[in-house]
């Protein structure tokens, strides 16, 4: 959903012209159109800025309190704009702050559930794949490994369909850990081997580090 800088500039210029129309041409619809255009810019910017802060958290493991505020603002603006795709992605990000940044699975679930509904409604398979992956972590934390495997597998299927290879590799690592927890060490190592292959093809060097860690962590005693 994030807009390019050129797209944002185009929208801002359009809003400026609409404001001129409202002021000088007495166009009653122009001001509302300008506000809607600027709300779209603000929503896209909030979502993109929040994502940048989330990546920063993953690197430094220090929470920025603005991250959650940005995602919540984006979700509200997209809701007001009638953009379920944007709202779904923003709500997934709200849930990820609760789960990943704050370690609170219970607080994350309502946002994930609504994001799943919206992503399914609009056919947003990428966002849906993220939601299912993180719902798998919820199930894992609750000790429901079989349910976690099912959700992670469905997320992986969606990612294969849309060609999101780094995401496929990441999920295969997740499936490796989950199947190891389920007492299937050979299957777990098979997932890790496949993750390495997919990550190599995708040039996903960060995921290759996960693969190396998983091979150490899942090595038979």
mmCIF file of C-alpha atoms in Angstrom:
data_model
loop_
_atom_site.group_PDB
_atom_site.id
_atom_site.type_symbol
_atom_site.label_atom_id
_atom_site.label_comp_id
_atom_site.label_asym_id
_atom_site.label_seq_id
_atom_site.Cartn_x
_atom_site.Cartn_y
_atom_site.Cartn_z
ATOM 1 C CA UNK A 1 0.000 0.000 0.000
ATOM 2 C CA UNK A 2 2.896 2.385 0.407
ATOM 3 C CA UNK A 3 3.041 5.100 -2.215
ATOM 4 C CA UNK A 4 6.166 6.066 -4.095
ATOM 5 C CA UNK A 5 7.577 9.525 -3.434
ATOM 6 C CA UNK A 6 6.458 10.591 -6.912
ATOM 7 C CA UNK A 7 2.942 9.316 -6.232
ATOM 8 C CA UNK A 8 2.790 11.237 -2.972
ATOM 9 C CA UNK A 9 4.009 14.401 -4.676
ATOM 10 C CA UNK A 10 1.376 13.987 -7.375
ATOM 11 C CA UNK A 11 -1.348 13.625 -4.769
ATOM 12 C CA UNK A 12 -0.157 16.673 -2.844
ATOM 13 C CA UNK A 13 -0.097 18.735 -6.029
ATOM 14 C CA UNK A 14 -3.605 17.520 -6.854
ATOM 15 C CA UNK A 15 -4.764 18.520 -3.371
ATOM 16 C CA UNK A 16 -3.243 21.981 -3.840
ATOM 17 C CA UNK A 17 -5.146 22.456 -7.078
ATOM 18 C CA UNK A 18 -8.354 21.225 -5.482
ATOM 19 C CA UNK A 19 -7.929 23.738 -2.667
ATOM 20 C CA UNK A 20 -7.511 26.470 -5.277
ATOM 21 C CA UNK A 21 -10.699 25.289 -6.951
ATOM 22 C CA UNK A 22 -12.522 25.366 -3.626
ATOM 23 C CA UNK A 23 -11.304 28.878 -2.867
ATOM 24 C CA UNK A 24 -11.342 30.586 -6.244
ATOM 25 C CA UNK A 25 -13.862 28.628 -8.296
ATOM 26 C CA UNK A 26 -16.361 28.092 -5.473
ATOM 27 C CA UNK A 27 -16.370 24.362 -6.176
ATOM 28 C CA UNK A 28 -18.169 22.807 -3.178
ATOM 29 C CA UNK A 29 -16.827 19.300 -3.846
ATOM 30 C CA UNK A 30 -13.201 20.323 -4.271
ATOM 31 C CA UNK A 31 -12.349 20.767 -0.598
ATOM 32 C CA UNK A 32 -13.707 17.340 0.344
ATOM 33 C CA UNK A 33 -11.741 15.804 -2.524
ATOM 34 C CA UNK A 34 -8.586 17.590 -1.367
ATOM 35 C CA UNK A 35 -9.019 16.302 2.173
ATOM 36 C CA UNK A 36 -9.582 12.759 0.945
ATOM 37 C CA UNK A 37 -6.477 12.966 -1.232
ATOM 38 C CA UNK A 38 -4.384 14.190 1.690
ATOM 39 C CA UNK A 39 -5.806 11.482 3.964
ATOM 40 C CA UNK A 40 -4.576 8.917 1.444
ATOM 41 C CA UNK A 41 -1.105 10.460 1.475
ATOM 42 C CA UNK A 42 -1.082 10.517 5.273
ATOM 43 C CA UNK A 43 -2.222 6.891 5.523
ATOM 44 C CA UNK A 44 0.402 5.675 3.057
ATOM 45 C CA UNK A 45 3.102 7.688 4.810
ATOM 46 C CA UNK A 46 2.115 6.442 8.270
ATOM 47 C CA UNK A 47 2.158 2.833 7.099
ATOM 48 C CA UNK A 48 5.528 3.210 5.374
ATOM 49 C CA UNK A 49 7.088 5.053 8.315
ATOM 50 C CA UNK A 50 5.774 2.466 10.745
ATOM 51 C CA UNK A 51 7.268 -0.334 8.662
ATOM 52 C CA UNK A 52 10.638 1.430 8.719
ATOM 53 C CA UNK A 53 10.449 1.683 12.502
ATOM 54 C CA UNK A 54 9.587 -2.012 12.712
ATOM 55 C CA UNK A 55 12.653 -2.979 10.689
ATOM 56 C CA UNK A 56 14.704 -0.725 12.961
ATOM 57 C CA UNK A 57 13.295 -2.591 15.953
ATOM 58 C CA UNK A 58 14.268 -5.936 14.424
ATOM 59 C CA UNK A 59 17.828 -4.661 14.044
ATOM 60 C CA UNK A 60 18.215 -2.928 17.407
ATOM 61 C CA UNK A 61 15.505 -4.514 19.614
ATOM 62 C CA UNK A 62 14.495 -1.144 21.045
ATOM 63 C CA UNK A 63 10.839 -0.156 20.753
ATOM 64 C CA UNK A 64 9.946 3.191 19.237
ATOM 65 C CA UNK A 65 6.595 4.219 20.773
ATOM 66 C CA UNK A 66 5.610 5.945 17.536
ATOM 67 C CA UNK A 67 5.454 2.639 15.653
ATOM 68 C CA UNK A 68 2.120 1.527 17.080
ATOM 69 C CA UNK A 69 0.688 5.042 16.798
ATOM 70 C CA UNK A 70 1.578 5.184 13.109
ATOM 71 C CA UNK A 71 -0.009 1.841 12.291
ATOM 72 C CA UNK A 72 -3.154 2.663 14.263
ATOM 73 C CA UNK A 73 -3.438 6.017 12.492
ATOM 74 C CA UNK A 74 -2.989 4.346 9.103
ATOM 75 C CA UNK A 75 -5.646 1.743 9.904
ATOM 76 C CA UNK A 76 -8.136 4.417 10.964
ATOM 77 C CA UNK A 77 -7.510 6.557 7.879
ATOM 78 C CA UNK A 78 -7.846 3.595 5.525
ATOM 79 C CA UNK A 79 -11.082 2.639 7.281
ATOM 80 C CA UNK A 80 -12.454 6.157 6.815
ATOM 81 C CA UNK A 81 -11.358 6.111 3.169
ATOM 82 C CA UNK A 82 -13.146 2.827 2.554
ATOM 83 C CA UNK A 83 -9.883 1.065 1.657
ATOM 84 C CA UNK A 84 -10.099 -2.458 3.132
ATOM 85 C CA UNK A 85 -6.816 -3.536 1.561
ATOM 86 C CA UNK A 86 -4.908 -0.738 3.267
ATOM 87 C CA UNK A 87 -6.803 -1.206 6.514
ATOM 88 C CA UNK A 88 -6.030 -4.916 6.514
ATOM 89 C CA UNK A 89 -2.312 -4.381 6.054
ATOM 90 C CA UNK A 90 -2.218 -1.663 8.708
ATOM 91 C CA UNK A 91 -4.105 -3.850 11.189
ATOM 92 C CA UNK A 92 -1.691 -6.696 10.574
ATOM 93 C CA UNK A 93 1.095 -4.270 11.452
ATOM 94 C CA UNK A 94 -0.748 -3.233 14.622
ATOM 95 C CA UNK A 95 -0.866 -6.879 15.628
ATOM 96 C CA UNK A 96 2.800 -7.370 14.828
ATOM 97 C CA UNK A 97 3.769 -4.583 17.228
ATOM 98 C CA UNK A 98 1.872 -6.278 20.039
ATOM 99 C CA UNK A 99 3.248 -9.710 19.190
ATOM 100 C CA UNK A 100 6.796 -9.121 17.969
ATOM 101 C CA UNK A 101 7.757 -5.905 19.720
ATOM 102 C CA UNK A 102 5.886 -6.352 22.998
ATOM 103 C CA UNK A 103 5.586 -10.136 23.175
ATOM 104 C CA UNK A 104 1.836 -9.963 23.822
ATOM 105 C CA UNK A 105 0.092 -12.585 21.687
ATOM 106 C CA UNK A 106 -3.323 -12.007 23.255
ATOM 107 C CA UNK A 107 -3.287 -8.299 22.416
ATOM 108 C CA UNK A 108 -2.281 -9.100 18.842
ATOM 109 C CA UNK A 109 -5.098 -11.539 18.076
ATOM 110 C CA UNK A 110 -8.005 -9.076 17.504
ATOM 111 C CA UNK A 111 -5.973 -7.086 14.972
ATOM 112 C CA UNK A 112 -4.841 -10.275 13.233
ATOM 113 C CA UNK A 113 -8.382 -11.644 13.068
ATOM 114 C CA UNK A 114 -9.759 -8.464 11.504
ATOM 115 C CA UNK A 115 -6.783 -8.206 9.142
ATOM 116 C CA UNK A 116 -7.433 -11.786 8.045
ATOM 117 C CA UNK A 117 -11.063 -10.952 7.295
ATOM 118 C CA UNK A 118 -10.170 -7.874 5.264
ATOM 119 C CA UNK A 119 -7.319 -9.506 3.343
ATOM 120 C CA UNK A 120 -9.572 -12.435 2.465
ATOM 121 C CA UNK A 121 -12.341 -10.059 1.405
ATOM 122 C CA UNK A 122 -10.159 -8.193 -1.100
ATOM 123 C CA UNK A 123 -7.986 -11.127 -2.170
ATOM 124 C CA UNK A 124 -4.787 -9.655 -0.727
ATOM 125 C CA UNK A 125 -2.773 -12.869 -0.599
ATOM 126 C CA UNK A 126 0.443 -11.199 0.540
ATOM 127 C CA UNK A 127 -1.061 -9.615 3.638
ATOM 128 C CA UNK A 128 -3.043 -12.788 4.303
ATOM 129 C CA UNK A 129 0.171 -14.813 4.185
ATOM 130 C CA UNK A 130 1.696 -12.538 6.822
ATOM 131 C CA UNK A 131 -1.369 -12.778 9.041
ATOM 132 C CA UNK A 132 -1.470 -16.574 8.850
ATOM 133 C CA UNK A 133 2.246 -16.779 9.640
ATOM 134 C CA UNK A 134 1.814 -14.690 12.754
ATOM 135 C CA UNK A 135 -1.339 -16.512 13.819
ATOM 136 C CA UNK A 136 0.819 -19.638 13.629
ATOM 137 C CA UNK A 137 3.097 -18.051 16.218
ATOM 138 C CA UNK A 138 0.053 -17.422 18.415
ATOM 139 C CA UNK A 139 -0.863 -21.109 18.213
ATOM 140 C CA UNK A 140 2.735 -22.142 18.854
ATOM 141 C CA UNK A 141 2.907 -19.995 21.984
ATOM 142 C CA UNK A 142 -0.309 -21.627 23.211
ATOM 143 C CA UNK A 143 1.148 -25.102 22.712
ATOM 144 C CA UNK A 144 -1.106 -25.940 19.752
ATOM 145 C CA UNK A 145 1.636 -27.108 17.418
ATOM 146 C CA UNK A 146 -0.588 -28.934 14.925
ATOM 147 C CA UNK A 147 -2.688 -25.814 14.383
ATOM 148 C CA UNK A 148 0.475 -23.735 14.040
ATOM 149 C CA UNK A 149 1.825 -26.071 11.352
ATOM 150 C CA UNK A 150 -1.454 -25.865 9.440
ATOM 151 C CA UNK A 151 -1.452 -22.064 9.462
ATOM 152 C CA UNK A 152 2.217 -21.817 8.495
ATOM 153 C CA UNK A 153 1.692 -24.296 5.666
ATOM 154 C CA UNK A 154 -1.252 -22.283 4.319
ATOM 155 C CA UNK A 155 0.821 -19.102 4.502
ATOM 156 C CA UNK A 156 3.590 -20.859 2.594
ATOM 157 C CA UNK A 157 1.166 -22.027 -0.088
ATOM 158 C CA UNK A 158 -0.017 -18.463 -0.643
ATOM 159 C CA UNK A 159 3.539 -17.180 -0.837
ATOM 160 C CA UNK A 160 4.444 -19.786 -3.428
ATOM 161 C CA UNK A 161 1.411 -18.754 -5.479
ATOM 162 C CA UNK A 162 2.442 -15.104 -5.620
ATOM 163 C CA UNK A 163 6.158 -15.813 -6.044
ATOM 164 C CA UNK A 164 7.226 -14.303 -2.715
ATOM 165 C CA UNK A 165 10.320 -16.490 -2.408
ATOM 166 C CA UNK A 166 12.012 -14.800 0.583
ATOM 167 C CA UNK A 167 8.738 -15.253 2.457
ATOM 168 C CA UNK A 168 8.553 -18.899 1.399
ATOM 169 C CA UNK A 169 12.063 -19.471 2.736
ATOM 170 C CA UNK A 170 11.239 -17.738 6.019
ATOM 171 C CA UNK A 171 8.152 -19.903 6.447
ATOM 172 C CA UNK A 172 10.081 -23.079 5.689
ATOM 173 C CA UNK A 173 12.411 -22.221 8.553
ATOM 174 C CA UNK A 174 9.335 -21.751 10.714
ATOM 175 C CA UNK A 175 7.971 -25.115 9.613
ATOM 176 C CA UNK A 176 11.310 -26.662 10.497
ATOM 177 C CA UNK A 177 11.053 -25.473 14.078
ATOM 178 C CA UNK A 178 7.380 -26.384 14.352
ATOM 179 C CA UNK A 179 7.797 -29.918 13.049
ATOM 180 C CA UNK A 180 10.782 -30.390 15.345
ATOM 181 C CA UNK A 181 8.529 -29.416 18.254
ATOM 182 C CA UNK A 182 6.015 -31.960 16.961
ATOM 183 C CA UNK A 183 8.634 -34.703 17.256
ATOM 184 C CA UNK A 184 9.432 -35.006 13.543
ATOM 185 C CA UNK A 185 13.169 -34.249 13.334
ATOM 186 C CA UNK A 186 13.728 -35.666 9.845
ATOM 187 C CA UNK A 187 10.869 -33.639 8.410
ATOM 188 C CA UNK A 188 12.159 -30.575 10.233
ATOM 189 C CA UNK A 189 15.598 -30.863 8.644
ATOM 190 C CA UNK A 190 13.989 -31.383 5.244
ATOM 191 C CA UNK A 191 12.181 -28.063 5.632
ATOM 192 C CA UNK A 192 15.440 -26.367 6.613
ATOM 193 C CA UNK A 193 17.231 -27.795 3.571
ATOM 194 C CA UNK A 194 14.452 -26.554 1.298
ATOM 195 C CA UNK A 195 14.573 -23.153 2.997
ATOM 196 C CA UNK A 196 18.277 -22.928 2.167
ATOM 197 C CA UNK A 197 17.627 -23.737 -1.486
ATOM 198 C CA UNK A 198 14.801 -21.217 -1.837
ATOM 199 C CA UNK A 199 16.722 -18.512 0.022
ATOM 200 C CA UNK A 200 19.734 -19.020 -2.248
ATOM 201 C CA UNK A 201 17.566 -18.633 -5.347
ATOM 202 C CA UNK A 202 15.895 -15.526 -3.909
ATOM 203 C CA UNK A 203 19.141 -13.945 -2.727
ATOM 204 C CA UNK A 204 17.615 -13.766 0.759
ATOM 205 C CA UNK A 205 20.847 -13.584 2.741
ATOM 206 C CA UNK A 206 19.085 -12.709 5.970
ATOM 207 C CA UNK A 207 17.036 -15.894 5.740
ATOM 208 C CA UNK A 208 20.202 -17.887 5.061
ATOM 209 C CA UNK A 209 21.441 -16.745 8.462
ATOM 210 C CA UNK A 210 18.208 -18.103 9.949
ATOM 211 C CA UNK A 211 18.885 -21.387 8.149
ATOM 212 C CA UNK A 212 22.365 -21.627 9.664
ATOM 213 C CA UNK A 213 20.961 -20.926 13.130
ATOM 214 C CA UNK A 214 18.212 -23.507 12.661
ATOM 215 C CA UNK A 215 20.694 -26.182 11.634
ATOM 216 C CA UNK A 216 22.590 -25.583 14.860
ATOM 217 C CA UNK A 217 19.465 -25.413 17.011
ATOM 218 C CA UNK A 218 17.841 -28.491 15.466
ATOM 219 C CA UNK A 219 20.957 -30.635 15.324
ATOM 220 C CA UNK A 220 20.310 -33.993 17.021
ATOM 221 C CA UNK A 221 21.847 -34.189 20.478
#
